[in-house]
Short mmCIF file of C-alpha atoms in Angstrom, two decimals:
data_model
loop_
_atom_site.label_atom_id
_atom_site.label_comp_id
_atom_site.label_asym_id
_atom_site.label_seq_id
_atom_site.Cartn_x
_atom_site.Cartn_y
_atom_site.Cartn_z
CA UNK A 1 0.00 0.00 0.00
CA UNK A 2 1.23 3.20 -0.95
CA UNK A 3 1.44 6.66 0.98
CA UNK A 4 -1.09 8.09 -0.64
CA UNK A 5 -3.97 4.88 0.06
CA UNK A 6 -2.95 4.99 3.80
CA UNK A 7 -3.88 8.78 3.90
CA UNK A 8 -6.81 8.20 2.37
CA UNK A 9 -7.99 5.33 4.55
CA UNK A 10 -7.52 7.08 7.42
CA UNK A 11 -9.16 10.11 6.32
CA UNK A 12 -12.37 7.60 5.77
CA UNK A 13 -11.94 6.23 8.90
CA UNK A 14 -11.96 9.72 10.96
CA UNK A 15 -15.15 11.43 9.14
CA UNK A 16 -17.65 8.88 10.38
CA UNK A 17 -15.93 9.82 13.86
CA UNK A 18 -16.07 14.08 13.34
CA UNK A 19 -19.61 13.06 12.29
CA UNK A 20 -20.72 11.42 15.56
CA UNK A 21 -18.88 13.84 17.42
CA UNK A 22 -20.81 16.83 16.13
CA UNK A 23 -24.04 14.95 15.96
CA UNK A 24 -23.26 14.15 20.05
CA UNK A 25 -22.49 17.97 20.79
CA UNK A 26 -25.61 19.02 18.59
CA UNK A 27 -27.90 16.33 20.69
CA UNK A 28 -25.63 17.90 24.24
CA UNK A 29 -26.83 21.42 23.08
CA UNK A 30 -30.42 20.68 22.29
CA UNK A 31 -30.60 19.06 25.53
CA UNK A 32 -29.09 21.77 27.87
CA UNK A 33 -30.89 24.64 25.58
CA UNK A 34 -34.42 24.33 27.22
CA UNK A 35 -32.64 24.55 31.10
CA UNK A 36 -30.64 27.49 29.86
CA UNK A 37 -32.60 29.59 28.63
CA UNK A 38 -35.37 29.06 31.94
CA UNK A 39 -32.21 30.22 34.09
CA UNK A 40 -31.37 33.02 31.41
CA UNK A 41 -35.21 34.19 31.61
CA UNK A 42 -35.74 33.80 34.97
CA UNK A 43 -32.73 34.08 36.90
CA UNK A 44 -29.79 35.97 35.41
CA UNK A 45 -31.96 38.41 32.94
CA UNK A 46 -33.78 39.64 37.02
CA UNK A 47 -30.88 39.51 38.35
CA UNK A 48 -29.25 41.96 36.65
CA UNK A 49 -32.36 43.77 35.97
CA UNK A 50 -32.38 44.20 39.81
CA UNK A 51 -29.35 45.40 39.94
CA UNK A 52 -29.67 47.91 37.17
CA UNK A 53 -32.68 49.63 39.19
CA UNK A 54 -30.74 49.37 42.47
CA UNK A 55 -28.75 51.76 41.08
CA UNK A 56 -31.92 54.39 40.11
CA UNK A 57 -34.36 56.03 42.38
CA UNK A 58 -37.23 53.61 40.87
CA UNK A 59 -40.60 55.21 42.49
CA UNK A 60 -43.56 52.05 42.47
CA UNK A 61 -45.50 54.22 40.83
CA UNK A 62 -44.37 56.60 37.88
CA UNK A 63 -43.80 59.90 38.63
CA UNK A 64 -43.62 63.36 36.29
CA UNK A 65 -40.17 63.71 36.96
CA UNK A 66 -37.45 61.38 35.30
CA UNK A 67 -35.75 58.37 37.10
CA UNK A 68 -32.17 59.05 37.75
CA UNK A 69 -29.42 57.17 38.62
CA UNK A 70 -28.37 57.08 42.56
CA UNK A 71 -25.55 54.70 42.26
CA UNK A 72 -24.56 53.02 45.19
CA UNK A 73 -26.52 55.80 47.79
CA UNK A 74 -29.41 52.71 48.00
CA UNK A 75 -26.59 50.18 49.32
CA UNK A 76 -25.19 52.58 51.54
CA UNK A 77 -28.78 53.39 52.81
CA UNK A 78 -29.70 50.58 53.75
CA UNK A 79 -26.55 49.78 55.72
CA UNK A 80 -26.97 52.40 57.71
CA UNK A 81 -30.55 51.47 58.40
CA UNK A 82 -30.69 49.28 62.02
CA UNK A 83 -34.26 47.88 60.63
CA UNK A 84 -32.41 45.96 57.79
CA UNK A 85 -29.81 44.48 60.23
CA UNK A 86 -32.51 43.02 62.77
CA UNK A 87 -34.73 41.86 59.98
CA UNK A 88 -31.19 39.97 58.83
CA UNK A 89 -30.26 39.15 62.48
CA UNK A 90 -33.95 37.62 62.92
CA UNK A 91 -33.76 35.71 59.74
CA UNK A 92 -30.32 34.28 60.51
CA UNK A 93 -31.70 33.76 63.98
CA UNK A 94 -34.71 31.73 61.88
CA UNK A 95 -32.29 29.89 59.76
CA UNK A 96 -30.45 28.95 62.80
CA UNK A 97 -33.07 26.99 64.32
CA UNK A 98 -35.26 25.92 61.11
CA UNK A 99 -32.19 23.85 59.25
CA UNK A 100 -31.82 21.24 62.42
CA UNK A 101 -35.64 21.34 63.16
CA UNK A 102 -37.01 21.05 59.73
CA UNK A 103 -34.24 18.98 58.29
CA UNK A 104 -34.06 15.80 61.58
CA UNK A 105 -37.83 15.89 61.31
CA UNK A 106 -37.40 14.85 57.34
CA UNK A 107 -34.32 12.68 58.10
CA UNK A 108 -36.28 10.20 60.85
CA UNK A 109 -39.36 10.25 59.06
CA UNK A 110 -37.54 9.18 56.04
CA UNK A 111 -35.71 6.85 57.72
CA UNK A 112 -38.77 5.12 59.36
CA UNK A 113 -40.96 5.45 56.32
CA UNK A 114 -38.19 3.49 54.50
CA UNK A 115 -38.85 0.23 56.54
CA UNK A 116 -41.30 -2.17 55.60
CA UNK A 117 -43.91 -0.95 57.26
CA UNK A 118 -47.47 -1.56 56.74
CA UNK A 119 -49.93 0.64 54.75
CA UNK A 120 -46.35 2.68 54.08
CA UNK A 121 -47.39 4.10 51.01
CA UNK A 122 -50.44 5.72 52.56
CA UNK A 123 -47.83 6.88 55.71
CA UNK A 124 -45.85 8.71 53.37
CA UNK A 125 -48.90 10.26 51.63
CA UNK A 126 -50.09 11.60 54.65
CA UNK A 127 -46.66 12.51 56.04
CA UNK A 128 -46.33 14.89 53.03
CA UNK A 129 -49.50 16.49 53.01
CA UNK A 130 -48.48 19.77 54.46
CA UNK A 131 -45.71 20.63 52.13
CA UNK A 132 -48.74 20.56 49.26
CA UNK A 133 -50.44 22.77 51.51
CA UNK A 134 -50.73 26.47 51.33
CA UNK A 135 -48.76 28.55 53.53
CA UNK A 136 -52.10 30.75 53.77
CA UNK A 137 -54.35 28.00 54.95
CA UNK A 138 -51.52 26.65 57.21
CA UNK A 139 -51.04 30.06 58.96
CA UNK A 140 -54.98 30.22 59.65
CA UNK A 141 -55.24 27.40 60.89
CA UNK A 142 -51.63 27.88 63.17
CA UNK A 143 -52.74 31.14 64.15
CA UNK A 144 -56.18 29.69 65.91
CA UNK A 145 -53.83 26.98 67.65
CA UNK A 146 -51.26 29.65 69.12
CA UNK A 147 -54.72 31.89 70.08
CA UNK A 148 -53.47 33.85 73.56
CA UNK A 149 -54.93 32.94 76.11
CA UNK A 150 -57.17 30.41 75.01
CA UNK A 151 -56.02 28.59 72.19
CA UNK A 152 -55.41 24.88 72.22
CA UNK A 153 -51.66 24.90 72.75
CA UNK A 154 -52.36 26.62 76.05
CA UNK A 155 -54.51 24.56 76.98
CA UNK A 156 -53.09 21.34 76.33
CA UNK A 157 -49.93 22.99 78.02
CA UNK A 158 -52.34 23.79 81.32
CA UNK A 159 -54.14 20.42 81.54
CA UNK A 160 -50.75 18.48 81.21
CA UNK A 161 -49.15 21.11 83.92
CA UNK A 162 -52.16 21.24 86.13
CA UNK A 163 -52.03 24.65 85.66
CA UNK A 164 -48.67 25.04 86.49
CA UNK A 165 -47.79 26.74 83.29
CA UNK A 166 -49.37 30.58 82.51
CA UNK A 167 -50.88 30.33 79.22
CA UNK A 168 -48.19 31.75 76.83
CA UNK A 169 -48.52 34.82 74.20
CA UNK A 170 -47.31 32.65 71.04
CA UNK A 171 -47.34 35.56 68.47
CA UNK A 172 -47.45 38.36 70.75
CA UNK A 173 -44.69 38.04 72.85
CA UNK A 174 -40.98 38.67 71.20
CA UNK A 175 -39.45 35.56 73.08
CA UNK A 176 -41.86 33.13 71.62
CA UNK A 177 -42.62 35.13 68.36
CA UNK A 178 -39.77 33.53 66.16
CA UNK A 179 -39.90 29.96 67.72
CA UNK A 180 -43.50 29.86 66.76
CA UNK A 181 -42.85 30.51 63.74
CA UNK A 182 -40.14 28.23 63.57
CA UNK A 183 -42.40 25.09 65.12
CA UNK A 184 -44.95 26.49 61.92
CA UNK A 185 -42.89 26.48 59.15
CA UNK A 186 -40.96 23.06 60.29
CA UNK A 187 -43.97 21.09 60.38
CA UNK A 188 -45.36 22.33 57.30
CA UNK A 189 -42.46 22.14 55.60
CA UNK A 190 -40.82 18.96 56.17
CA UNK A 191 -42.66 16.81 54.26
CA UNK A 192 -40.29 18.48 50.53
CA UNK A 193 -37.42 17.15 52.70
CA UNK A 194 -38.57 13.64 53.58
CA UNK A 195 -39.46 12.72 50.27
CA UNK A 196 -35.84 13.95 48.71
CA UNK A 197 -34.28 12.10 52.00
CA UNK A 198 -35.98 8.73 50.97
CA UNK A 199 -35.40 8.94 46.85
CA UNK A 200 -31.53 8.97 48.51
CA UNK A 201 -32.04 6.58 50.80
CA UNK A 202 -33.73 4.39 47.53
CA UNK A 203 -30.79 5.15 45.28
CA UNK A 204 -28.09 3.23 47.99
CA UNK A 205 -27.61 0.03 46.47
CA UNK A 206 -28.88 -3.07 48.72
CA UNK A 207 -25.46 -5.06 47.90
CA UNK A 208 -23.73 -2.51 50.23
CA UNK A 209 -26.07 -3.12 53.41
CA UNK A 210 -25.77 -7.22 52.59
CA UNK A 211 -21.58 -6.78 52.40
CA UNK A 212 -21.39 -5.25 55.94
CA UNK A 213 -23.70 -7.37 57.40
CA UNK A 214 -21.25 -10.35 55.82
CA UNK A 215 -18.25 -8.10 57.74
CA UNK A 216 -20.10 -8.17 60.77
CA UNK A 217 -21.23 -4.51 61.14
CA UNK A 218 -24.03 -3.94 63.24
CA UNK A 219 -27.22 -1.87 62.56
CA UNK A 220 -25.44 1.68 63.49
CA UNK A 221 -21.78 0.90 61.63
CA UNK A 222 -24.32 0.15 58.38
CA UNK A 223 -26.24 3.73 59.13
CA UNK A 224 -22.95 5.21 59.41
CA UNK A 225 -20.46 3.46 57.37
CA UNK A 226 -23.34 2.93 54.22
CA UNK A 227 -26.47 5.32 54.55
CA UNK A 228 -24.41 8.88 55.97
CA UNK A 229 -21.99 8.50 52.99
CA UNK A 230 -24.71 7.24 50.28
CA UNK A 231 -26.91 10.40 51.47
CA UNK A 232 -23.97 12.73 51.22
CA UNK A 233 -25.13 14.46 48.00
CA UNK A 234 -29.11 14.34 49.35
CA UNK A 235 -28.01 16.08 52.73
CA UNK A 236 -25.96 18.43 50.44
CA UNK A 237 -29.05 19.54 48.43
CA UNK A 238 -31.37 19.30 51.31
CA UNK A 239 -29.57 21.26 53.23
CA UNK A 240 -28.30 24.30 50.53
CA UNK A 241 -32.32 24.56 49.48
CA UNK A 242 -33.39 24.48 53.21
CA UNK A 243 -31.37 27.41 53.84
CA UNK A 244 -32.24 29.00 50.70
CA UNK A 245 -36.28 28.90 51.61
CA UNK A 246 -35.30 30.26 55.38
CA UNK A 247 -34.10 33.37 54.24
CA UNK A 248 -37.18 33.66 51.70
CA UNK A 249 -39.49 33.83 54.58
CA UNK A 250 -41.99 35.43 54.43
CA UNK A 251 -45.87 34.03 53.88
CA UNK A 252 -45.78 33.48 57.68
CA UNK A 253 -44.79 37.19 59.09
CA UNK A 254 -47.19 38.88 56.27
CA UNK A 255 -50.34 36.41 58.06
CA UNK A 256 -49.26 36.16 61.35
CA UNK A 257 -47.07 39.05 62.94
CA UNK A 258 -46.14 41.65 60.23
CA UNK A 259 -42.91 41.60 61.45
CA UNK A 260 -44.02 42.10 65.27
CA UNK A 261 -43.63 42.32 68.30
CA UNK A 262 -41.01 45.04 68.38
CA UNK A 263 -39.56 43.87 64.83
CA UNK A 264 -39.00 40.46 66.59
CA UNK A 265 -40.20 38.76 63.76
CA UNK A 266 -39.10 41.25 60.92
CA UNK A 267 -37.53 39.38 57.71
CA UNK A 268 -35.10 40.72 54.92
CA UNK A 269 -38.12 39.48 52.49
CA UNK A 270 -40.60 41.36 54.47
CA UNK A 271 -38.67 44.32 54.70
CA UNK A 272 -37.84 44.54 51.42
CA UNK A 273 -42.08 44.37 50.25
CA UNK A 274 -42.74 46.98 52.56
CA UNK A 275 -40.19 49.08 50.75
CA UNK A 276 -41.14 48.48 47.83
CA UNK A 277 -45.26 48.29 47.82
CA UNK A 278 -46.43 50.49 51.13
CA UNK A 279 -43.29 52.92 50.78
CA UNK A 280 -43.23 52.92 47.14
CA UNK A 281 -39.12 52.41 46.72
CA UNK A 282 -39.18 49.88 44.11
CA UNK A 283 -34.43 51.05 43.82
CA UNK A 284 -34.38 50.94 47.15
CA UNK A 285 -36.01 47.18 47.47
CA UNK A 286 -34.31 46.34 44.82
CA UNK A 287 -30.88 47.12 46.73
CA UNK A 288 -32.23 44.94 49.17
CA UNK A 289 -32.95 42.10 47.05
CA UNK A 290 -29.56 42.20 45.30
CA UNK A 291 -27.78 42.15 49.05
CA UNK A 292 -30.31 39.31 49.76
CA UNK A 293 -29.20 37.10 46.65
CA UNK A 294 -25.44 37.76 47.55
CA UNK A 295 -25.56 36.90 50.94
CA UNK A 296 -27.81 33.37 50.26
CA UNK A 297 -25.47 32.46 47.31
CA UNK A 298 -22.18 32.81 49.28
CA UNK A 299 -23.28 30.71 52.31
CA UNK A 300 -24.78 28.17 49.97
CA UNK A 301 -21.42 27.97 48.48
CA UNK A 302 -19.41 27.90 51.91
CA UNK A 303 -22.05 24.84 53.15
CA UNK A 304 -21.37 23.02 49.99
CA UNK A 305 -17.36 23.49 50.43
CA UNK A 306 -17.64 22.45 54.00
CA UNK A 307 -20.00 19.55 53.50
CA UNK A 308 -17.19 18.28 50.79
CA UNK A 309 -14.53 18.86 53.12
CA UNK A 310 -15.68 17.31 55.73
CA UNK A 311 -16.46 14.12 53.66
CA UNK A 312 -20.45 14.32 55.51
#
């Protein structure tokens, strides 16, 4: 075979290969086109929309004279404003307490919903029924249990103490505004989580839990040394959206305590409505919805470098 033949073969041999190639990154495109252009639309085209009327004096409403640019003064407002650092003290405060309440409740529910129990199916139906609920209906109904002084948590609380314990002021008092609104959201909530915890605990292979049993681990060296690792990505994405639907609350303050008693229960979200529907400041709550987005995206990032590091 000449030179010239053995060029030629291989050129016939690599077309049929730059053919599939470009036929697999043409399918790759077509396939990733419809999920970016929903995050174009809807996230980064806001985003910088957002940011771009931060930087005005944006009334609500249009006014004769022109919108002009501000710059940076709605930033700097707003960090000089104490009401903005309570509502993100109070939310942080909120987050605190909602990520190991909301996210346990999910974890053993999952975990005992995962046996082979009987009529489990139905169990897990029921179990998730509040997270399909709405927030409005759930706050009605809340807000008649946590009733001061007559409601039925205080009374259940009095009949079990004898009447030891004062009935308590469950919205109305700023020590027991944000837990209630913690013990709210957690139960309503939980059921998004438990159903995400036991797709993860479905994906872990049953050869793994046979193996260790074969090695001789008990029940907890299999939940520690199989489930923990085959849930790390689960606890990684329950965990980042958890935190990202803390800071986003809101639903429960607008119903229940407009950000009362004594800004106890004041949000970043709530704070940044009224500044932009009752005070008309549409650049101004914009400002606060850019900070808001920066602030949820970098410790979303620093729980998901952690989480790696630590191997959870």
């Amino acid at each position: 075979m000449t030179m010239q033949q053995a060029t030629s073969s291989s050129s016939v041999r690599k077309a049929p290969a730059r053919r599939h190639d470009t036929g697999r990154l043409m399918q790759e495109t077509a396939m990733l086109a419809p999920a970016v252009i929903l995050l174009t639309v809807f996230l980064i085209v806001p985003f910088f929309l957002s940011f771009w009327t931060a930087m005005t004096n944006q009334p609500l409403v249009p006014r004769p004279t022109p919108v002009r640019f501000v710059w940076f003064n709605n930033f700097l407002r707003i960090f000089q404003d104490d009401l903005f650092w309570t509502a993100l003290w109070n939310v942080s405060r909120f987050t605190f307490w909602i990520i190991p309440a909301q996210c346990g409740l999910a974890f053993a529910t999952a975990l005992l919903l995962h046996q082979k129990l009987p009529l489990r199916n139905l169990l897990r139906g029921m179990f998730f029924l509040p997270a399909i609920t709405s927030m409005v209906v759930v706050c009605v109904i809340w807000g008649t249990l946590f009733q001061y002084p007559t409601g039925p948590f205080n009374q259940i609380l009095g009949f079990l103490s004898g009447g030891a314990i004062q009935p308590i002021d469950w919205l109305g008092d700023p020590q027991w505004a944000m837990f209630s609104l913690v013990l709210l959201s957690a139960w309503q909530a939980y059921g998004f989580q438990m159903i995400v915890y036991l797709a993860g605990l479905q994906g872990i292979p049953d050869e793994l839990y046979d193996a260790a049993k074969i090695d001789g681990a008990n029940a907890f060296r299999r939940f520690w040394h199989v489930t923990m690792p085959g849930l790390r990505p689960t606890h990684v994405f329950v965990l980042v959206i958890t935190t990202i639907q803390a800071f986003k609350l809101y639903t429960q303050v607008a119903i229940l305590t407009q950000g009362g008693p004594k800004s106890s229960t004041e949000t970043v979200v709530h704070y940044m409505v009224r500044a932009g529907f009752e005070e008309q400041k549409m650049g101004y709550a914009s400002a606060v919805s850019v900070i808001l987005f920066v602030i949820v995206l970098v410790i979303a990032l620093i729980q998901r470098q952690l989480l790696r590091r630590f191997d959870v």
